[in-house]
Coordinates of C-alpha atoms in Angstrom, one line a residue:
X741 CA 65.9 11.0 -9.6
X742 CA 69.5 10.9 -10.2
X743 CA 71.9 8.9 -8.4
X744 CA 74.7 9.1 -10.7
X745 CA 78.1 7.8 -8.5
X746 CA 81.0 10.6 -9.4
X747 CA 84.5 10.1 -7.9
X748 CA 85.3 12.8 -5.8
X749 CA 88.5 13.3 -3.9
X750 CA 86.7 14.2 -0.2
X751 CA 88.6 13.2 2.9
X752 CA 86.1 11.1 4.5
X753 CA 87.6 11.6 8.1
X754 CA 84.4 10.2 10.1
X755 CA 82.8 8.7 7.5
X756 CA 82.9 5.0 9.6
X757 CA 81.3 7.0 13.3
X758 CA 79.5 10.0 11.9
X759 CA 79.1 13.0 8.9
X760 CA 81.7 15.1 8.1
X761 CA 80.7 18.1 8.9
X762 CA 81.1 21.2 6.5
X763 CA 78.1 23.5 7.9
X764 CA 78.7 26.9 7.3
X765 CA 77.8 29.2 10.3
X766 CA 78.5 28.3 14.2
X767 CA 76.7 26.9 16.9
X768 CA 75.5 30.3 18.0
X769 CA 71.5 29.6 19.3
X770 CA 69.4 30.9 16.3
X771 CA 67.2 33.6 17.4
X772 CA 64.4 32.9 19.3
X773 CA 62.0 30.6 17.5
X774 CA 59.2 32.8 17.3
X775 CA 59.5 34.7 14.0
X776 CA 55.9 34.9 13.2
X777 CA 55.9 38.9 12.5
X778 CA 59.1 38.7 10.4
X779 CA 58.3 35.3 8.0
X780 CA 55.0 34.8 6.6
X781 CA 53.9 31.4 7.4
X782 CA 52.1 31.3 3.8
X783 CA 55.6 31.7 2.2
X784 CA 56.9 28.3 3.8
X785 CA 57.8 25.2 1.3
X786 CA 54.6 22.9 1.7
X787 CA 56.1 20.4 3.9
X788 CA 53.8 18.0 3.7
X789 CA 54.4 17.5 0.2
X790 CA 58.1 17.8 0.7
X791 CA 60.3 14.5 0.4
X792 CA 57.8 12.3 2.6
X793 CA 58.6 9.6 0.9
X794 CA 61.8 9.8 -0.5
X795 CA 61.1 13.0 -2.2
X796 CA 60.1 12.1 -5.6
X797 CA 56.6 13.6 -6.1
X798 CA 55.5 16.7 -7.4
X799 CA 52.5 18.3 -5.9
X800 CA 51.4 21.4 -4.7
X801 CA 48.0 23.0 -3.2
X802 CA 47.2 26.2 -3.6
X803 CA 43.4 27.4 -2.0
X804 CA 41.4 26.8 -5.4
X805 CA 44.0 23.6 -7.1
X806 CA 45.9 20.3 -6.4
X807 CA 48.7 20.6 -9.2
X808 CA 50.9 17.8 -10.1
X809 CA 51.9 15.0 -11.9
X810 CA 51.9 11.3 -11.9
X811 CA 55.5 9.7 -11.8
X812 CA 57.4 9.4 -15.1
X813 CA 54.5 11.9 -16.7
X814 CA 56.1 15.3 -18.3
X815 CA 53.1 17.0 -17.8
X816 CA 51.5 18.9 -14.7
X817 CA 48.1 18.5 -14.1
X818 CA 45.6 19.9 -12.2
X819 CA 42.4 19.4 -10.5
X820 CA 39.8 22.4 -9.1
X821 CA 38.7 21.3 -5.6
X822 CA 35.1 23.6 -6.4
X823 CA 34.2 22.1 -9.7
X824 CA 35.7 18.8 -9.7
X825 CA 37.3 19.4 -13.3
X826 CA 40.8 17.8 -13.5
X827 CA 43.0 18.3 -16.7
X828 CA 46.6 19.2 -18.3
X829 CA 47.5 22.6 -16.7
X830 CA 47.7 24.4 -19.8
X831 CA 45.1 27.2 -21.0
X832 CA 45.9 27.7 -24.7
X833 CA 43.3 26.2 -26.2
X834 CA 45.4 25.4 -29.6
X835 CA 47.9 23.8 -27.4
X836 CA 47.9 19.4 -28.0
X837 CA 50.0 18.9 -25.1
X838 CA 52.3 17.5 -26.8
X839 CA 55.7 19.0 -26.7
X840 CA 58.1 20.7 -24.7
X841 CA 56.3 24.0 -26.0
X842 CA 52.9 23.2 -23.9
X843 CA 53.0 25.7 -20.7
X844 CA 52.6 22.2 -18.6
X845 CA 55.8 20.5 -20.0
X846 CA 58.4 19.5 -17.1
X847 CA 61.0 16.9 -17.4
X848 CA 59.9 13.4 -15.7
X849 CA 63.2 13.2 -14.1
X850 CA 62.8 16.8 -11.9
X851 CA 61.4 16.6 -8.6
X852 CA 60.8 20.5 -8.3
X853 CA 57.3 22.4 -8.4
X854 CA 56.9 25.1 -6.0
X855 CA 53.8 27.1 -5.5
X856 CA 55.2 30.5 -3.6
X857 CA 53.4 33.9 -3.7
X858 CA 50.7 33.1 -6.2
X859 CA 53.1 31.5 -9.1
X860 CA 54.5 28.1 -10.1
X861 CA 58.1 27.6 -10.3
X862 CA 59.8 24.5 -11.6
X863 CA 63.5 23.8 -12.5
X864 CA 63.1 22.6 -16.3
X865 CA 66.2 22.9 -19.5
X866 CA 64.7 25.0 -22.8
X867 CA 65.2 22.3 -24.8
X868 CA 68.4 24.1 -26.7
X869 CA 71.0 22.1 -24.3
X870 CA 70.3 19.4 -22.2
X871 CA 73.1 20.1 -20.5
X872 CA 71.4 23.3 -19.4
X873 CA 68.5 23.8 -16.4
X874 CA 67.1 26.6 -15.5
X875 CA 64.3 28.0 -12.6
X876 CA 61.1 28.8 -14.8
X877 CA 58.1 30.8 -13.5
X878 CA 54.8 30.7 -14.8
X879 CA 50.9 31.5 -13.4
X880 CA 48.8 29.3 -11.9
X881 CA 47.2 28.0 -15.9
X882 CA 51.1 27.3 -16.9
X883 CA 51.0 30.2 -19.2
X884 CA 53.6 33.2 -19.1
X885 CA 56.7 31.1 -18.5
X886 CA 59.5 32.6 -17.8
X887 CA 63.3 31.7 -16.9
X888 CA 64.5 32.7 -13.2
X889 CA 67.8 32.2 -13.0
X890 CA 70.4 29.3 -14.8
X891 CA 71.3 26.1 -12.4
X892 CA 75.1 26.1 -13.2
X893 CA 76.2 22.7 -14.1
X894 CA 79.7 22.7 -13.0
X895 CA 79.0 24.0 -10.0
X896 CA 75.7 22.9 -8.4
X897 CA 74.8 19.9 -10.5
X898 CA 78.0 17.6 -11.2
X899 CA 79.2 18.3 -7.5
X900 CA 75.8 18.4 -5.5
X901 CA 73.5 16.1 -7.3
X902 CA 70.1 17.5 -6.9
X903 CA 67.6 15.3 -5.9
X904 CA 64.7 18.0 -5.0
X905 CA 64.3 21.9 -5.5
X906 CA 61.5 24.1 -3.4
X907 CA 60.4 27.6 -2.9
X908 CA 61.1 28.9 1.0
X909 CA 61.0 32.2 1.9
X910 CA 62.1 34.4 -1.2
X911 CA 64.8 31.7 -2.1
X912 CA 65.1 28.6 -4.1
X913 CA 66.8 26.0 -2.2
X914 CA 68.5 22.7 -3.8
X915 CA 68.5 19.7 -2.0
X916 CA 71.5 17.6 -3.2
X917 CA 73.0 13.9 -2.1
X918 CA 76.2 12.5 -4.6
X919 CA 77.8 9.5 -4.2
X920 CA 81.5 9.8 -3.1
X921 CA 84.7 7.5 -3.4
X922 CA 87.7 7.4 -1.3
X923 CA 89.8 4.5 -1.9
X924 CA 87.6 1.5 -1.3
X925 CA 85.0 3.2 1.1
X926 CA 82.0 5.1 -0.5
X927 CA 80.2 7.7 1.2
X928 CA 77.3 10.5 0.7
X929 CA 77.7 14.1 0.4
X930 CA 74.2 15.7 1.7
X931 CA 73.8 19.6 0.8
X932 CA 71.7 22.2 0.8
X933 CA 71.9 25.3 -1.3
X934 CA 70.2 28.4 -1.4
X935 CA 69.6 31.4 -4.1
X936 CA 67.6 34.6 -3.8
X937 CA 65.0 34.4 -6.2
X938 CA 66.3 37.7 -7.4
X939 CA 69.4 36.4 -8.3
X940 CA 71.3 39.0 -6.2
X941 CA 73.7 37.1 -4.9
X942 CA 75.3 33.7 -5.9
X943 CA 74.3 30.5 -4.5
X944 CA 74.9 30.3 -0.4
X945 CA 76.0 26.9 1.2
X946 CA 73.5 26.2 4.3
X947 CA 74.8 22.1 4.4
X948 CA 77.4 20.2 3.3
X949 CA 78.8 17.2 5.3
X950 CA 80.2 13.5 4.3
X951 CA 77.9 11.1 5.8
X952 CA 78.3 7.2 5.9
X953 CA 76.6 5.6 2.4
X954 CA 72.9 5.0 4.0
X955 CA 72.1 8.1 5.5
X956 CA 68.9 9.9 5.6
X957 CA 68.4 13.3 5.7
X958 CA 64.9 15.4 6.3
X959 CA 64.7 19.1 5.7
X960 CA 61.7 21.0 6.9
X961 CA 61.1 25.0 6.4
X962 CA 59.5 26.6 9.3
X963 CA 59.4 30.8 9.3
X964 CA 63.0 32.1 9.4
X965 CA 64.7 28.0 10.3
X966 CA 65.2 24.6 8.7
X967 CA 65.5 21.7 10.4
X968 CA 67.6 19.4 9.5
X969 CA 67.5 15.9 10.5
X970 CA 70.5 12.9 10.1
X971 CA 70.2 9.5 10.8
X972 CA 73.4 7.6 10.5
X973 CA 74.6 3.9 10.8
X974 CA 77.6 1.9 11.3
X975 CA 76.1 -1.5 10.3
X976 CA 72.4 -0.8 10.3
X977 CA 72.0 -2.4 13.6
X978 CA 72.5 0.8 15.4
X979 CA 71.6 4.4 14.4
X980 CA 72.4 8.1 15.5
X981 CA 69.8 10.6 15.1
X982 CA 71.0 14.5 15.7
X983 CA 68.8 17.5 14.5
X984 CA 69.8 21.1 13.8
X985 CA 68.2 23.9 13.4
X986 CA 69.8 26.9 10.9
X987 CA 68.9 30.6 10.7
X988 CA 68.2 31.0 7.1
X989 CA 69.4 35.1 7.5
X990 CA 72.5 34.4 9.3
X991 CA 73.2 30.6 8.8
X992 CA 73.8 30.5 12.5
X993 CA 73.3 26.8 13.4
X994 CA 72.3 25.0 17.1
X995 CA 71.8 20.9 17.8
X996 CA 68.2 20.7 19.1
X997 CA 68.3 17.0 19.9
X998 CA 71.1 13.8 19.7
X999 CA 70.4 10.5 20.5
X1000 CA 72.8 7.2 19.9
X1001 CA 72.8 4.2 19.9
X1002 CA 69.1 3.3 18.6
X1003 CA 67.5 -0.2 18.1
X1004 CA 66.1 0.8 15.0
X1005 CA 65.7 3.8 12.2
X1006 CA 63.1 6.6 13.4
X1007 CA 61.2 7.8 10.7
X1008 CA 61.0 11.4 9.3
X1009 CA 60.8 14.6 12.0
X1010 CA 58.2 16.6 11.4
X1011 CA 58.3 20.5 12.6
X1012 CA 54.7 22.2 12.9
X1013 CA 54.7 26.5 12.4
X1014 CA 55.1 27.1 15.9
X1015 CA 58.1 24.8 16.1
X1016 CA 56.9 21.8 17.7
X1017 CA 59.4 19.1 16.6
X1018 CA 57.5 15.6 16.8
X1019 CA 59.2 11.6 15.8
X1020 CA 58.3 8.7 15.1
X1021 CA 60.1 5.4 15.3
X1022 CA 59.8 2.0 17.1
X1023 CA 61.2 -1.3 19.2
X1024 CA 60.4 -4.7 18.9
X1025 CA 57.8 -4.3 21.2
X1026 CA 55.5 -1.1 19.9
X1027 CA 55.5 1.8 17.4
X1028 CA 55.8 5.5 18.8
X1029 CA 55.1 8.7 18.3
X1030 CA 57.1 11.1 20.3
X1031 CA 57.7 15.3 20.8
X1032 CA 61.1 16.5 21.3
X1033 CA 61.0 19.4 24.1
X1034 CA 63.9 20.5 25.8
X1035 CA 66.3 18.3 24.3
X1036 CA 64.1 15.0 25.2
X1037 CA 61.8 12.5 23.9
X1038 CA 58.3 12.8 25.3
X1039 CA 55.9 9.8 24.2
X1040 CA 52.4 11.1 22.8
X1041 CA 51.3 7.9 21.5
X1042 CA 52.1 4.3 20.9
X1043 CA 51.0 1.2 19.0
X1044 CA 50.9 -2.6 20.0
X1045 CA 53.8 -4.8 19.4
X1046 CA 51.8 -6.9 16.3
X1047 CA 51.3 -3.4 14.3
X1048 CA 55.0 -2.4 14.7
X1049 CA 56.2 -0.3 11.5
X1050 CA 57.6 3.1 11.5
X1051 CA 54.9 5.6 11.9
X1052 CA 54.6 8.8 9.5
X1053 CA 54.4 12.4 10.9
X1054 CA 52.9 15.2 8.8
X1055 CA 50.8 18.1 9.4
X1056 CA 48.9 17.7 13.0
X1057 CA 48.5 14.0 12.2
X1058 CA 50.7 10.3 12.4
X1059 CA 49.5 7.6 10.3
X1060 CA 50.3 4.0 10.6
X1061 CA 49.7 1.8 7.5
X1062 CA 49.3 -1.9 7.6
X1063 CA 47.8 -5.6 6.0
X1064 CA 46.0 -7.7 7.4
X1065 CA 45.9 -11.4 6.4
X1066 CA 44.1 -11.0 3.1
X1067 CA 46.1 -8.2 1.8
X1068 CA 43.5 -5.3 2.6
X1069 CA 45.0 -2.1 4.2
X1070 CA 44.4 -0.9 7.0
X1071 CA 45.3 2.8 8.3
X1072 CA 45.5 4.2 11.9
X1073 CA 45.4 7.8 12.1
X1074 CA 46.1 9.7 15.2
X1075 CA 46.3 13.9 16.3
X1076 CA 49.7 15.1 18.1
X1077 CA 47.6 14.6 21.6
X1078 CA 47.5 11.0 21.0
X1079 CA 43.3 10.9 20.0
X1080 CA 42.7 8.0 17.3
X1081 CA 40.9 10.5 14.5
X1082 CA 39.9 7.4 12.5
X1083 CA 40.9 3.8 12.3
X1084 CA 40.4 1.1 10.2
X1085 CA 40.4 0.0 5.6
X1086 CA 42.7 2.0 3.9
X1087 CA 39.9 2.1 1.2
X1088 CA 36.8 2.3 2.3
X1089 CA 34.9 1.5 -0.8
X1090 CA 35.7 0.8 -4.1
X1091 CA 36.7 3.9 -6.2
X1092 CA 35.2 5.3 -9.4
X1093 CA 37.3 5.3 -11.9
X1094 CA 39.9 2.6 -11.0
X1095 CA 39.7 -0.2 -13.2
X1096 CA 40.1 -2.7 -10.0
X1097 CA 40.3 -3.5 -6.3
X1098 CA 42.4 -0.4 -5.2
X1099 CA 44.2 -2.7 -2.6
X1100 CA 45.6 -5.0 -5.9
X1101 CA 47.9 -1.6 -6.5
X1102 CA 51.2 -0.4 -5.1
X1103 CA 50.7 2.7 -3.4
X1104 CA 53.3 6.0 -2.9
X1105 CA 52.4 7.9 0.2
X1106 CA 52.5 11.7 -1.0
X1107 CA 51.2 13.8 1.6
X1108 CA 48.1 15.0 3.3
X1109 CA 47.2 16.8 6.6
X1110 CA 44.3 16.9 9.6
X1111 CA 41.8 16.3 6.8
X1112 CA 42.9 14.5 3.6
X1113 CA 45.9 12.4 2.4
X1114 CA 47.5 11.9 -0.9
X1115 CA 48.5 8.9 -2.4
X1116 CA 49.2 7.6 -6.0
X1117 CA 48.4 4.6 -7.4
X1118 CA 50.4 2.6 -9.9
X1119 CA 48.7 -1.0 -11.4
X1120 CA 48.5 -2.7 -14.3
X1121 CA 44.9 -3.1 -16.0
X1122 CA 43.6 -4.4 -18.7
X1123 CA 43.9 -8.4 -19.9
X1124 CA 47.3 -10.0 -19.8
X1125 CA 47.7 -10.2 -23.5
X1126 CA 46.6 -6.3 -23.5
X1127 CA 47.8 -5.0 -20.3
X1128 CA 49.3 -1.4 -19.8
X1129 CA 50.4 0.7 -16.2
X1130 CA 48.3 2.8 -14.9
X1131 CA 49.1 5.7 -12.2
X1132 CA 46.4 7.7 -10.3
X1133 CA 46.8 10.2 -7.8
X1134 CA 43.9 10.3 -4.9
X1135 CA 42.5 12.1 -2.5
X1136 CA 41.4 10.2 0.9
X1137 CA 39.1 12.9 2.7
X1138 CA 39.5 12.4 6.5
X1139 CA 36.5 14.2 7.4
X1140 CA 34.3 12.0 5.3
X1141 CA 34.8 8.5 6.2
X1142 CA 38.4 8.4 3.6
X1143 CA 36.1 8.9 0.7
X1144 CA 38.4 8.4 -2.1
X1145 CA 38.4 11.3 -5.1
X1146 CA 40.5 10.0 -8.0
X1147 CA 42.3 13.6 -8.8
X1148 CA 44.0 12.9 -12.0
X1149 CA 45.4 9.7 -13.7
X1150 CA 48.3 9.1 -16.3
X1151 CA 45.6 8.4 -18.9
X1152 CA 44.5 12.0 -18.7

């Protein structure tokens, strides 16, 4: 993604004790949180593919597909959960997939495929001016492409930075974090923007604040809210957590939990579609995973001190990933009543297709739910005076043991 520093001349009033904050809106409480007759919940952003682990990914399920890519690849694949058939996502036949003309071209450098309401959208240039990106939509076989809308450069890219783009709702939102400078202190400016995806109206601020450099920031879509989450540091040996929950319709905006002052970073919140907002984090003595009701912290579940790492929350499940003394991983997997849903190797057996031990390879954490999880794969194969890098994207099924499916690699 891009990171590019740009100067900026934004007073950075509490950018030593907290964010800046620029939120449009007030604090008037949201409406009440059950919206399920107004949103469709099959219209949300697919959260658990969304910025789990630091938001550079693309990948999408729809009922009959996975599509994405493998990092640094410019082409979306795909793989057909009946049949088992993986491949470039591209159905003209005469097509070599070989230029920015083949329906499954997308830049490497994008973070941004959406599946919403039965098309793909991507944020992609035309390959007339770099300078120049636009919102394409196209079916499910990457045929019928079409341009959305223009992402204006001097005024969303250059300022905001984007570092992700998703479908939610009817709108396209941009998810943008820029390095700022004032004087000798350097902070981050985390935003969120939103569009109509018929271009209606112009592009509607629903974040902006100055944060301290470090900061984290987690955005989940739920029905007719986001939740937004910040952690914040002074010297990284105490954070501040506060989350916020924004009307998308009215941009009305309430703090649904604060806490200061904590040993350590929690990890990412997750929100399910009835609006349950669960945690994870941990001490020097054990791992957590907690529900936030009523502006508290209830525990749910906990892990021994000699297994502490942050815990990751996605959809009904936390996982816990560790190694033991011989380098094989090891997973814990839990439900949000606390039941253990399966632990023990990572990798069960070895996996067809992978030219080695899958534990040898560095692994990215994608996504996954109750019943599968997504990881890719990146490793070097082959002898040392022939060696090349090699990324795969699997499919651990939870319901059958982890049995691995390779679904697509960057040799396809």
């Amino acid at each position: 993604m891009r990171k590019n520093i740009i100067s900026c001349i934004i007073v950075l009033l509490l950018l030593l004790s907290g964010c800046q904050n620029n939120t449009p809106g007030t604090t008037t409480d949201p409406a009440n949180t059950d919206d399920t007759l107004q949103f469709d919940a099959e219209k949300n952003a697919q959260n658990k593919y969304v910025m789990l682990q630091g938001g550079g990914f693309d990948f999408q399920e729809t009922d009959g597909f996975f599509i994405g890519k493998t990092t640094f690849s410019d082409y979306l694949q795909y793989y057909d959960k009946a049949s088992g058939i993986s491949g470039v996502l591209c159905a003209d036949p005469s097509c070599a997939h070989d230029s920015e003309s083949c329906g499954a071209y997308t830049d490497e450098n994008r973070s941004s495929l959406s599946y919403y309401d039965g098309k793909l959208y991507r944020v992609d240039g035309d390959g007339s001016d770099f300078r120049k990106e636009y919102l394409w939509q196209s079916d499910l076989s990457g045929m019928n492409r079409k341009k959305i809308m223009e992402i204006p450069r001097d005024e969303i890219t250059m300022p905001y930075q984007p570092q992700q783009f998703m479908i939610h709702q009817g709108k396209l939102y941009i998810v943008g974090s820029a390095s700022v400078v004032d004087g000798t202190q350097i902070g981050t400016r985390q935003s969120l923007l939103s569009r109509s995806l018929s271009g209606d109206e112009g592009f509607t601020t629903v974040y902006d604040e100055v944060c301290p450099e470090g900061s984290w920031v987690t955005y989940r879509f739920v029905g007719g809210y986001i939740y937004i989450s910040v952690i914040t540091s002074k010297d990284l040996t105490s954070f501040d957590l506060i989350v916020t929950k924004v009307d998308i319709q009215t941009n009305a905006s309430k703090v649904v939990y604060q806490e200061t002052g904590m040993p350590k970073a929690p990890g990412k919140l997750w929100v399910t579609e009835d609006h349950g907002l669960y945690l994870s984090g941990s001490t020097d003595e054990k791992a957590y995973l907690w529900k936030i009701e009523n502006g508290s912290k209830r525990e749910i579940t906990s892990w021994p001190a000699d297994e502490v790492k942050d815990p990751v929350v996605m959809d009904g499940i936390a996982i816990l990933m560790t190694r033991d003394e011989n380098k094989i991983r090891h997973i814990d997997i839990r439900d949000f009543e606390g039941k253990t849903i399966y632990s023990g190797k990572l990798f069960t057996e070895e996996i067809a297709g992978l030219g080695k031990d899958p534990n040898t390879y560095s692994i990215g954490l994608v996504g996954g739910d109750a019943e599968k999880l997504i990881f890719e794969l990146n490793g070097e194969e082959g002898t040392k005076l022939d060696s090349k890098s090699v990324r795969y994207f699997v499919m651990l099924d939870i319901k059958d043991n982890l049995k691995a499916t390779i679904l697509w690699s960057s040799e396809e």
